[in-house]
């Protein structure tokens, strides 16, 4: 697998079916996606292993609060500077095979120093009173670059632990539960954004959103495992390098929000599924249209994605922002 010059972050992850005969192939896909995601970021990398099967309780995984360890369910976040291949360890494999949900991220720093650990992802962002108290919060990943100062000027947010533009987004999302609340936050973003986050008290439900420009693709394999990644080509590569066959691979359009996973139902284990969908109007700045958004894409995939762009543009004219609709 060739690693090329990176200018955008990479997102990848999965929701595992509890009925798959062998967890190994899905785990192989996750590791393969992590290696491929290095083409979109080598400043830092990380993964989050989340959850216990719905209805079966949680068995806390190794790792305390400093690694993002959960309270009611097992969770572990491992991240550090450098490539994903330098972060990944074979000893993580038993935990990966057991984890119902796994988030991965490779970073190319836009806002915030790449040398600060708090700026690496997946981020563990505490909840607020609106999110249900001190035990709530999210584990989250972001690809893009947004107007963080604008968010902080519009919303009352707690102090940040890092210096990225990602943290204020997830501080807001940690306090939003219903679809309308989530899409309200997503419509407030100005800039490039693809987002994946999990509420720590509902770790088998994954929220996926594509706002302006930053790409996001969702795939389902023949065992009903659900995956996501920044580049659709990675799934074609994963089919060649693993035993997995994908039944569906879809590039999300701008302005798409999905909640996927398994609802917590006492005594039951269900197949992962789409739990909620919504659309919203994304907004980008006039400087956000950059060919590096499609780093690693084939020409055909890039052309297909560009054809479906539907964001509006915020231009800075005379010191004020004016919104201009675009086709």
JSON list of N, CA, C and O in Angstrom, two decimals, residues 134-184:
[
{"chain": "A", "resi": 134, "resn": "UNK", "atom": "N", "xyz": [-21.92, 14.72, 34.49]},
{"chain": "A", "resi": 134, "resn": "UNK", "atom": "CA", "xyz": [-20.48, 14.56, 34.28]},
{"chain": "A", "resi": 134, "resn": "UNK", "atom": "C", "xyz": [-20.08, 13.23, 33.69]},
{"chain": "A", "resi": 134, "resn": "UNK", "atom": "O", "xyz": [-18.98, 13.09, 33.18]},
{"chain": "A", "resi": 135, "resn": "UNK", "atom": "N", "xyz": [-20.94, 12.20, 33.73]},
{"chain": "A", "resi": 135, "resn": "UNK", "atom": "CA", "xyz": [-20.56, 10.92, 33.16]},
{"chain": "A", "resi": 135, "resn": "UNK", "atom": "C", "xyz": [-20.79, 10.86, 31.65]},
{"chain": "A", "resi": 135, "resn": "UNK", "atom": "O", "xyz": [-20.39, 9.91, 31.00]},
{"chain": "A", "resi": 136, "resn": "UNK", "atom": "N", "xyz": [-21.48, 11.88, 31.10]},
{"chain": "A", "resi": 136, "resn": "UNK", "atom": "CA", "xyz": [-21.77, 11.88, 29.67]},
{"chain": "A", "resi": 136, "resn": "UNK", "atom": "C", "xyz": [-20.60, 12.50, 28.91]},
{"chain": "A", "resi": 136, "resn": "UNK", "atom": "O", "xyz": [-19.66, 13.03, 29.48]},
{"chain": "A", "resi": 137, "resn": "UNK", "atom": "N", "xyz": [-20.68, 12.44, 27.60]},
{"chain": "A", "resi": 137, "resn": "UNK", "atom": "CA", "xyz": [-19.65, 12.99, 26.74]},
{"chain": "A", "resi": 137, "resn": "UNK", "atom": "C", "xyz": [-19.55, 12.17, 25.48]},
{"chain": "A", "resi": 137, "resn": "UNK", "atom": "O", "xyz": [-20.31, 11.21, 25.29]},
{"chain": "A", "resi": 138, "resn": "UNK", "atom": "N", "xyz": [-18.62, 12.53, 24.60]},
{"chain": "A", "resi": 138, "resn": "UNK", "atom": "CA", "xyz": [-18.50, 11.84, 23.33]},
{"chain": "A", "resi": 138, "resn": "UNK", "atom": "C", "xyz": [-17.05, 11.44, 23.07]},
{"chain": "A", "resi": 138, "resn": "UNK", "atom": "O", "xyz": [-16.11, 12.06, 23.58]},
{"chain": "A", "resi": 139, "resn": "UNK", "atom": "N", "xyz": [-16.89, 10.40, 22.27]},
{"chain": "A", "resi": 139, "resn": "UNK", "atom": "CA", "xyz": [-15.62, 10.04, 21.66]},
{"chain": "A", "resi": 139, "resn": "UNK", "atom": "C", "xyz": [-15.79, 10.34, 20.17]},
{"chain": "A", "resi": 139, "resn": "UNK", "atom": "O", "xyz": [-16.78, 9.90, 19.56]},
{"chain": "A", "resi": 140, "resn": "UNK", "atom": "N", "xyz": [-14.84, 11.09, 19.57]},
{"chain": "A", "resi": 140, "resn": "UNK", "atom": "CA", "xyz": [-15.17, 11.68, 18.29]},
{"chain": "A", "resi": 140, "resn": "UNK", "atom": "C", "xyz": [-13.95, 11.88, 17.40]},
{"chain": "A", "resi": 140, "resn": "UNK", "atom": "O", "xyz": [-12.82, 12.02, 17.87]},
{"chain": "A", "resi": 141, "resn": "UNK", "atom": "N", "xyz": [-14.22, 11.94, 16.07]},
{"chain": "A", "resi": 141, "resn": "UNK", "atom": "CA", "xyz": [-13.20, 12.21, 15.07]},
{"chain": "A", "resi": 141, "resn": "UNK", "atom": "C", "xyz": [-13.75, 13.20, 14.05]},
{"chain": "A", "resi": 141, "resn": "UNK", "atom": "O", "xyz": [-14.95, 13.24, 13.77]},
{"chain": "A", "resi": 142, "resn": "UNK", "atom": "N", "xyz": [-12.84, 13.97, 13.45]},
{"chain": "A", "resi": 142, "resn": "UNK", "atom": "CA", "xyz": [-13.21, 15.04, 12.51]},
{"chain": "A", "resi": 142, "resn": "UNK", "atom": "C", "xyz": [-12.17, 15.11, 11.41]},
{"chain": "A", "resi": 142, "resn": "UNK", "atom": "O", "xyz": [-10.97, 15.08, 11.67]},
{"chain": "A", "resi": 143, "resn": "UNK", "atom": "N", "xyz": [-12.63, 15.24, 10.18]},
{"chain": "A", "resi": 143, "resn": "UNK", "atom": "CA", "xyz": [-11.78, 15.58, 9.05]},
{"chain": "A", "resi": 143, "resn": "UNK", "atom": "C", "xyz": [-12.27, 16.90, 8.50]},
{"chain": "A", "resi": 143, "resn": "UNK", "atom": "O", "xyz": [-13.44, 17.04, 8.11]},
{"chain": "A", "resi": 144, "resn": "UNK", "atom": "N", "xyz": [-11.40, 17.90, 8.46]},
{"chain": "A", "resi": 144, "resn": "UNK", "atom": "CA", "xyz": [-11.78, 19.18, 7.89]},
{"chain": "A", "resi": 144, "resn": "UNK", "atom": "C", "xyz": [-11.14, 20.35, 8.60]},
{"chain": "A", "resi": 144, "resn": "UNK", "atom": "O", "xyz": [-10.13, 20.22, 9.30]},
{"chain": "A", "resi": 145, "resn": "UNK", "atom": "N", "xyz": [-11.76, 21.50, 8.44]},
{"chain": "A", "resi": 145, "resn": "UNK", "atom": "CA", "xyz": [-11.25, 22.74, 9.01]},
{"chain": "A", "resi": 145, "resn": "UNK", "atom": "C", "xyz": [-12.42, 23.72, 9.06]},
{"chain": "A", "resi": 145, "resn": "UNK", "atom": "O", "xyz": [-12.96, 24.08, 8.01]},
{"chain": "A", "resi": 146, "resn": "UNK", "atom": "N", "xyz": [-12.85, 24.11, 10.26]},
{"chain": "A", "resi": 146, "resn": "UNK", "atom": "CA", "xyz": [-14.02, 24.98, 10.39]},
{"chain": "A", "resi": 146, "resn": "UNK", "atom": "C", "xyz": [-13.66, 26.26, 11.15]},
{"chain": "A", "resi": 146, "resn": "UNK", "atom": "O", "xyz": [-12.61, 26.36, 11.77]},
{"chain": "A", "resi": 147, "resn": "UNK", "atom": "N", "xyz": [-14.59, 27.19, 11.11]},
{"chain": "A", "resi": 147, "resn": "UNK", "atom": "CA", "xyz": [-14.44, 28.46, 11.81]},
{"chain": "A", "resi": 147, "resn": "UNK", "atom": "C", "xyz": [-14.77, 28.25, 13.28]},
{"chain": "A", "resi": 147, "resn": "UNK", "atom": "O", "xyz": [-15.90, 28.43, 13.71]},
{"chain": "A", "resi": 148, "resn": "UNK", "atom": "N", "xyz": [-13.76, 27.86, 14.06]},
{"chain": "A", "resi": 148, "resn": "UNK", "atom": "CA", "xyz": [-13.97, 27.59, 15.48]},
{"chain": "A", "resi": 148, "resn": "UNK", "atom": "C", "xyz": [-14.27, 28.86, 16.26]},
{"chain": "A", "resi": 148, "resn": "UNK", "atom": "O", "xyz": [-15.08, 28.85, 17.20]},
{"chain": "A", "resi": 149, "resn": "UNK", "atom": "N", "xyz": [-13.63, 29.95, 15.89]},
{"chain": "A", "resi": 149, "resn": "UNK", "atom": "CA", "xyz": [-13.88, 31.22, 16.58]},
{"chain": "A", "resi": 149, "resn": "UNK", "atom": "C", "xyz": [-15.33, 31.64, 16.43]},
{"chain": "A", "resi": 149, "resn": "UNK", "atom": "O", "xyz": [-15.95, 32.16, 17.36]},
{"chain": "A", "resi": 150, "resn": "UNK", "atom": "N", "xyz": [-15.89, 31.41, 15.26]},
{"chain": "A", "resi": 150, "resn": "UNK", "atom": "CA", "xyz": [-17.29, 31.73, 15.03]},
{"chain": "A", "resi": 150, "resn": "UNK", "atom": "C", "xyz": [-18.20, 30.92, 15.92]},
{"chain": "A", "resi": 150, "resn": "UNK", "atom": "O", "xyz": [-19.20, 31.43, 16.45]},
{"chain": "A", "resi": 151, "resn": "UNK", "atom": "N", "xyz": [-17.88, 29.64, 16.11]},
{"chain": "A", "resi": 151, "resn": "UNK", "atom": "CA", "xyz": [-18.69, 28.80, 16.99]},
{"chain": "A", "resi": 151, "resn": "UNK", "atom": "C", "xyz": [-18.64, 29.30, 18.42]},
{"chain": "A", "resi": 151, "resn": "UNK", "atom": "O", "xyz": [-19.66, 29.37, 19.12]},
{"chain": "A", "resi": 152, "resn": "UNK", "atom": "N", "xyz": [-17.44, 29.65, 18.88]},
{"chain": "A", "resi": 152, "resn": "UNK", "atom": "CA", "xyz": [-17.30, 30.11, 20.27]},
{"chain": "A", "resi": 152, "resn": "UNK", "atom": "C", "xyz": [-17.97, 31.47, 20.49]},
{"chain": "A", "resi": 152, "resn": "UNK", "atom": "O", "xyz": [-18.41, 31.76, 21.59]},
{"chain": "A", "resi": 153, "resn": "UNK", "atom": "N", "xyz": [-18.06, 32.25, 19.43]},
{"chain": "A", "resi": 153, "resn": "UNK", "atom": "CA", "xyz": [-18.73, 33.55, 19.59]},
{"chain": "A", "resi": 153, "resn": "UNK", "atom": "C", "xyz": [-20.25, 33.40, 19.61]},
{"chain": "A", "resi": 153, "resn": "UNK", "atom": "O", "xyz": [-20.95, 34.24, 20.19]},
{"chain": "A", "resi": 154, "resn": "UNK", "atom": "N", "xyz": [-20.75, 32.32, 19.00]},
{"chain": "A", "resi": 154, "resn": "UNK", "atom": "CA", "xyz": [-22.20, 32.13, 18.93]},
{"chain": "A", "resi": 154, "resn": "UNK", "atom": "C", "xyz": [-22.75, 31.29, 20.06]},
{"chain": "A", "resi": 154, "resn": "UNK", "atom": "O", "xyz": [-23.93, 31.39, 20.40]},
{"chain": "A", "resi": 155, "resn": "UNK", "atom": "N", "xyz": [-21.91, 30.42, 20.65]},
{"chain": "A", "resi": 155, "resn": "UNK", "atom": "CA", "xyz": [-22.39, 29.49, 21.67]},
{"chain": "A", "resi": 155, "resn": "UNK", "atom": "C", "xyz": [-21.54, 29.62, 22.93]},
{"chain": "A", "resi": 155, "resn": "UNK", "atom": "O", "xyz": [-20.33, 29.85, 22.85]},
{"chain": "A", "resi": 156, "resn": "UNK", "atom": "N", "xyz": [-22.19, 29.42, 24.08]},
{"chain": "A", "resi": 156, "resn": "UNK", "atom": "CA", "xyz": [-21.46, 29.43, 25.35]},
{"chain": "A", "resi": 156, "resn": "UNK", "atom": "C", "xyz": [-20.86, 28.04, 25.56]},
{"chain": "A", "resi": 156, "resn": "UNK", "atom": "O", "xyz": [-21.57, 27.08, 25.87]},
{"chain": "A", "resi": 157, "resn": "UNK", "atom": "N", "xyz": [-19.55, 27.94, 25.38]},
{"chain": "A", "resi": 157, "resn": "UNK", "atom": "CA", "xyz": [-18.86, 26.66, 25.46]},
{"chain": "A", "resi": 157, "resn": "UNK", "atom": "C", "xyz": [-17.87, 26.67, 26.61]},
{"chain": "A", "resi": 157, "resn": "UNK", "atom": "O", "xyz": [-17.29, 27.71, 26.94]},
{"chain": "A", "resi": 158, "resn": "UNK", "atom": "N", "xyz": [-17.63, 25.51, 27.25]},
{"chain": "A", "resi": 158, "resn": "UNK", "atom": "CA", "xyz": [-16.64, 25.45, 28.31]},
{"chain": "A", "resi": 158, "resn": "UNK", "atom": "C", "xyz": [-15.23, 25.61, 27.76]},
{"chain": "A", "resi": 158, "resn": "UNK", "atom": "O", "xyz": [-15.01, 25.51, 26.54]},
{"chain": "A", "resi": 159, "resn": "UNK", "atom": "N", "xyz": [-14.25, 25.88, 28.61]},
{"chain": "A", "resi": 159, "resn": "UNK", "atom": "CA", "xyz": [-12.86, 26.00, 28.13]},
{"chain": "A", "resi": 159, "resn": "UNK", "atom": "C", "xyz": [-12.42, 24.72, 27.43]},
{"chain": "A", "resi": 159, "resn": "UNK", "atom": "O", "xyz": [-12.81, 23.62, 27.81]},
{"chain": "A", "resi": 160, "resn": "UNK", "atom": "N", "xyz": [-11.59, 24.88, 26.41]},
{"chain": "A", "resi": 160, "resn": "UNK", "atom": "CA", "xyz": [-11.10, 23.73, 25.65]},
{"chain": "A", "resi": 160, "resn": "UNK", "atom": "C", "xyz": [-9.84, 23.17, 26.30]},
{"chain": "A", "resi": 160, "resn": "UNK", "atom": "O", "xyz": [-9.07, 23.90, 26.93]},
{"chain": "A", "resi": 161, "resn": "UNK", "atom": "N", "xyz": [-9.63, 21.87, 26.14]},
{"chain": "A", "resi": 161, "resn": "UNK", "atom": "CA", "xyz": [-8.40, 21.26, 26.64]},
{"chain": "A", "resi": 161, "resn": "UNK", "atom": "C", "xyz": [-7.29, 21.30, 25.60]},
{"chain": "A", "resi": 161, "resn": "UNK", "atom": "O", "xyz": [-6.12, 21.20, 25.93]},
{"chain": "A", "resi": 162, "resn": "UNK", "atom": "N", "xyz": [-7.65, 21.47, 24.32]},
{"chain": "A", "resi": 162, "resn": "UNK", "atom": "CA", "xyz": [-6.67, 21.56, 23.25]},
{"chain": "A", "resi": 162, "resn": "UNK", "atom": "C", "xyz": [-6.87, 22.82, 22.45]},
{"chain": "A", "resi": 162, "resn": "UNK", "atom": "O", "xyz": [-7.57, 23.74, 22.87]},
{"chain": "A", "resi": 163, "resn": "UNK", "atom": "N", "xyz": [-6.28, 22.87, 21.26]},
{"chain": "A", "resi": 163, "resn": "UNK", "atom": "CA", "xyz": [-6.32, 24.08, 20.44]},
{"chain": "A", "resi": 163, "resn": "UNK", "atom": "C", "xyz": [-6.84, 23.81, 19.03]},
{"chain": "A", "resi": 163, "resn": "UNK", "atom": "O", "xyz": [-6.58, 24.58, 18.11]},
{"chain": "A", "resi": 164, "resn": "UNK", "atom": "N", "xyz": [-7.58, 22.72, 18.84]},
{"chain": "A", "resi": 164, "resn": "UNK", "atom": "CA", "xyz": [-8.09, 22.40, 17.52]},
{"chain": "A", "resi": 164, "resn": "UNK", "atom": "C", "xyz": [-9.45, 23.04, 17.28]},
{"chain": "A", "resi": 164, "resn": "UNK", "atom": "O", "xyz": [-10.13, 23.49, 18.21]},
{"chain": "A", "resi": 165, "resn": "UNK", "atom": "N", "xyz": [-9.86, 23.05, 16.02]},
{"chain": "A", "resi": 165, "resn": "UNK", "atom": "CA", "xyz": [-11.22, 23.46, 15.68]},
{"chain": "A", "resi": 165, "resn": "UNK", "atom": "C", "xyz": [-12.22, 22.34, 15.91]},
{"chain": "A", "resi": 165, "resn": "UNK", "atom": "O", "xyz": [-13.43, 22.58, 15.91]},
{"chain": "A", "resi": 166, "resn": "UNK", "atom": "N", "xyz": [-11.75, 21.11, 16.12]},
{"chain": "A", "resi": 166, "resn": "UNK", "atom": "CA", "xyz": [-12.64, 19.97, 16.30]},
{"chain": "A", "resi": 166, "resn": "UNK", "atom": "C", "xyz": [-13.34, 20.00, 17.66]},
{"chain": "A", "resi": 166, "resn": "UNK", "atom": "O", "xyz": [-14.52, 19.65, 17.77]},
{"chain": "A", "resi": 167, "resn": "UNK", "atom": "N", "xyz": [-12.61, 20.39, 18.70]},
{"chain": "A", "resi": 167, "resn": "UNK", "atom": "CA", "xyz": [-13.15, 20.29, 20.05]},
{"chain": "A", "resi": 167, "resn": "UNK", "atom": "C", "xyz": [-14.44, 21.08, 20.25]},
{"chain": "A", "resi": 167, "resn": "UNK", "atom": "O", "xyz": [-15.40, 20.56, 20.83]},
{"chain": "A", "resi": 168, "resn": "UNK", "atom": "N", "xyz": [-14.53, 22.35, 19.81]},
{"chain": "A", "resi": 168, "resn": "UNK", "atom": "CA", "xyz": [-15.80, 23.05, 20.00]},
{"chain": "A", "resi": 168, "resn": "UNK", "atom": "C", "xyz": [-16.98, 22.41, 19.27]},
{"chain": "A", "resi": 168, "resn": "UNK", "atom": "O", "xyz": [-18.11, 22.47, 19.75]},
{"chain": "A", "resi": 169, "resn": "UNK", "atom": "N", "xyz": [-16.73, 21.78, 18.13]},
{"chain": "A", "resi": 169, "resn": "UNK", "atom": "CA", "xyz": [-17.81, 21.06, 17.45]},
{"chain": "A", "resi": 169, "resn": "UNK", "atom": "C", "xyz": [-18.37, 19.98, 18.36]},
{"chain": "A", "resi": 169, "resn": "UNK", "atom": "O", "xyz": [-19.60, 19.85, 18.54]},
{"chain": "A", "resi": 170, "resn": "UNK", "atom": "N", "xyz": [-17.48, 19.20, 18.95]},
{"chain": "A", "resi": 170, "resn": "UNK", "atom": "CA", "xyz": [-17.94, 18.07, 19.75]},
{"chain": "A", "resi": 170, "resn": "UNK", "atom": "C", "xyz": [-18.42, 18.48, 21.13]},
{"chain": "A", "resi": 170, "resn": "UNK", "atom": "O", "xyz": [-19.22, 17.78, 21.75]},
{"chain": "A", "resi": 171, "resn": "UNK", "atom": "N", "xyz": [-17.96, 19.62, 21.63]},
{"chain": "A", "resi": 171, "resn": "UNK", "atom": "CA", "xyz": [-18.57, 20.17, 22.84]},
{"chain": "A", "resi": 171, "resn": "UNK", "atom": "C", "xyz": [-20.04, 20.47, 22.59]},
{"chain": "A", "resi": 171, "resn": "UNK", "atom": "O", "xyz": [-20.89, 20.23, 23.46]},
{"chain": "A", "resi": 172, "resn": "UNK", "atom": "N", "xyz": [-20.35, 21.00, 21.43]},
{"chain": "A", "resi": 172, "resn": "UNK", "atom": "CA", "xyz": [-21.74, 21.27, 21.08]},
{"chain": "A", "resi": 172, "resn": "UNK", "atom": "C", "xyz": [-22.52, 19.97, 20.88]},
{"chain": "A", "resi": 172, "resn": "UNK", "atom": "O", "xyz": [-23.64, 19.82, 21.40]},
{"chain": "A", "resi": 173, "resn": "UNK", "atom": "N", "xyz": [-21.96, 19.02, 20.15]},
{"chain": "A", "resi": 173, "resn": "UNK", "atom": "CA", "xyz": [-22.68, 17.78, 19.86]},
{"chain": "A", "resi": 173, "resn": "UNK", "atom": "C", "xyz": [-22.87, 16.92, 21.11]},
{"chain": "A", "resi": 173, "resn": "UNK", "atom": "O", "xyz": [-23.83, 16.15, 21.19]},
{"chain": "A", "resi": 174, "resn": "UNK", "atom": "N", "xyz": [-21.96, 17.05, 22.09]},
{"chain": "A", "resi": 174, "resn": "UNK", "atom": "CA", "xyz": [-22.13, 16.29, 23.33]},
{"chain": "A", "resi": 174, "resn": "UNK", "atom": "C", "xyz": [-23.40, 16.69, 24.06]},
{"chain": "A", "resi": 174, "resn": "UNK", "atom": "O", "xyz": [-23.94, 15.90, 24.84]},
{"chain": "A", "resi": 175, "resn": "UNK", "atom": "N", "xyz": [-23.89, 17.90, 23.81]},
{"chain": "A", "resi": 175, "resn": "UNK", "atom": "CA", "xyz": [-25.09, 18.36, 24.47]},
{"chain": "A", "resi": 175, "resn": "UNK", "atom": "C", "xyz": [-26.34, 18.25, 23.61]},
{"chain": "A", "resi": 175, "resn": "UNK", "atom": "O", "xyz": [-27.39, 18.79, 23.97]},
{"chain": "A", "resi": 176, "resn": "UNK", "atom": "N", "xyz": [-26.24, 17.59, 22.46]},
{"chain": "A", "resi": 176, "resn": "UNK", "atom": "CA", "xyz": [-27.39, 17.45, 21.57]},
{"chain": "A", "resi": 176, "resn": "UNK", "atom": "C", "xyz": [-27.72, 15.98, 21.39]},
{"chain": "A", "resi": 176, "resn": "UNK", "atom": "O", "xyz": [-26.84, 15.17, 21.11]},
{"chain": "A", "resi": 177, "resn": "UNK", "atom": "N", "xyz": [-29.01, 15.64, 21.51]},
{"chain": "A", "resi": 177, "resn": "UNK", "atom": "CA", "xyz": [-29.41, 14.25, 21.43]},
{"chain": "A", "resi": 177, "resn": "UNK", "atom": "C", "xyz": [-30.28, 13.97, 20.22]},
{"chain": "A", "resi": 177, "resn": "UNK", "atom": "O", "xyz": [-29.97, 13.16, 19.38]},
{"chain": "A", "resi": 178, "resn": "UNK", "atom": "N", "xyz": [-31.40, 14.67, 20.10]},
{"chain": "A", "resi": 178, "resn": "UNK", "atom": "CA", "xyz": [-32.33, 14.42, 19.01]},
{"chain": "A", "resi": 178, "resn": "UNK", "atom": "C", "xyz": [-31.79, 14.87, 17.67]},
{"chain": "A", "resi": 178, "resn": "UNK", "atom": "O", "xyz": [-30.84, 15.66, 17.57]},
{"chain": "A", "resi": 179, "resn": "UNK", "atom": "N", "xyz": [-32.44, 14.39, 16.60]},
{"chain": "A", "resi": 179, "resn": "UNK", "atom": "CA", "xyz": [-31.99, 14.70, 15.26]},
{"chain": "A", "resi": 179, "resn": "UNK", "atom": "C", "xyz": [-31.99, 16.19, 14.98]},
{"chain": "A", "resi": 179, "resn": "UNK", "atom": "O", "xyz": [-31.05, 16.73, 14.38]},
{"chain": "A", "resi": 180, "resn": "UNK", "atom": "N", "xyz": [-33.03, 16.90, 15.41]},
{"chain": "A", "resi": 180, "resn": "UNK", "atom": "CA", "xyz": [-33.10, 18.34, 15.13]},
{"chain": "A", "resi": 180, "resn": "UNK", "atom": "C", "xyz": [-31.99, 19.10, 15.84]},
{"chain": "A", "resi": 180, "resn": "UNK", "atom": "O", "xyz": [-31.43, 20.06, 15.29]},
{"chain": "A", "resi": 181, "resn": "UNK", "atom": "N", "xyz": [-31.66, 18.68, 17.06]},
{"chain": "A", "resi": 181, "resn": "UNK", "atom": "CA", "xyz": [-30.56, 19.33, 17.77]},
{"chain": "A", "resi": 181, "resn": "UNK", "atom": "C", "xyz": [-29.23, 19.10, 17.09]},
{"chain": "A", "resi": 181, "resn": "UNK", "atom": "O", "xyz": [-28.39, 20.01, 17.00]},
{"chain": "A", "resi": 182, "resn": "UNK", "atom": "N", "xyz": [-29.01, 17.87, 16.60]},
{"chain": "A", "resi": 182, "resn": "UNK", "atom": "CA", "xyz": [-27.76, 17.55, 15.91]},
{"chain": "A", "resi": 182, "resn": "UNK", "atom": "C", "xyz": [-27.64, 18.34, 14.62]},
{"chain": "A", "resi": 182, "resn": "UNK", "atom": "O", "xyz": [-26.60, 18.96, 14.33]},
{"chain": "A", "resi": 183, "resn": "UNK", "atom": "N", "xyz": [-28.69, 18.34, 13.80]},
{"chain": "A", "resi": 183, "resn": "UNK", "atom": "CA", "xyz": [-28.60, 19.04, 12.53]},
{"chain": "A", "resi": 183, "resn": "UNK", "atom": "C", "xyz": [-28.51, 20.56, 12.74]},
{"chain": "A", "resi": 183, "resn": "UNK", "atom": "O", "xyz": [-27.93, 21.26, 11.90]},
{"chain": "A", "resi": 184, "resn": "UNK", "atom": "N", "xyz": [-29.04, 21.05, 13.85]},
{"chain": "A", "resi": 184, "resn": "UNK", "atom": "CA", "xyz": [-28.86, 22.47, 14.15]},
{"chain": "A", "resi": 184, "resn": "UNK", "atom": "C", "xyz": [-27.41, 22.83, 14.34]},
{"chain": "A", "resi": 184, "resn": "UNK", "atom": "O", "xyz": [-26.94, 23.88, 13.86]}
]
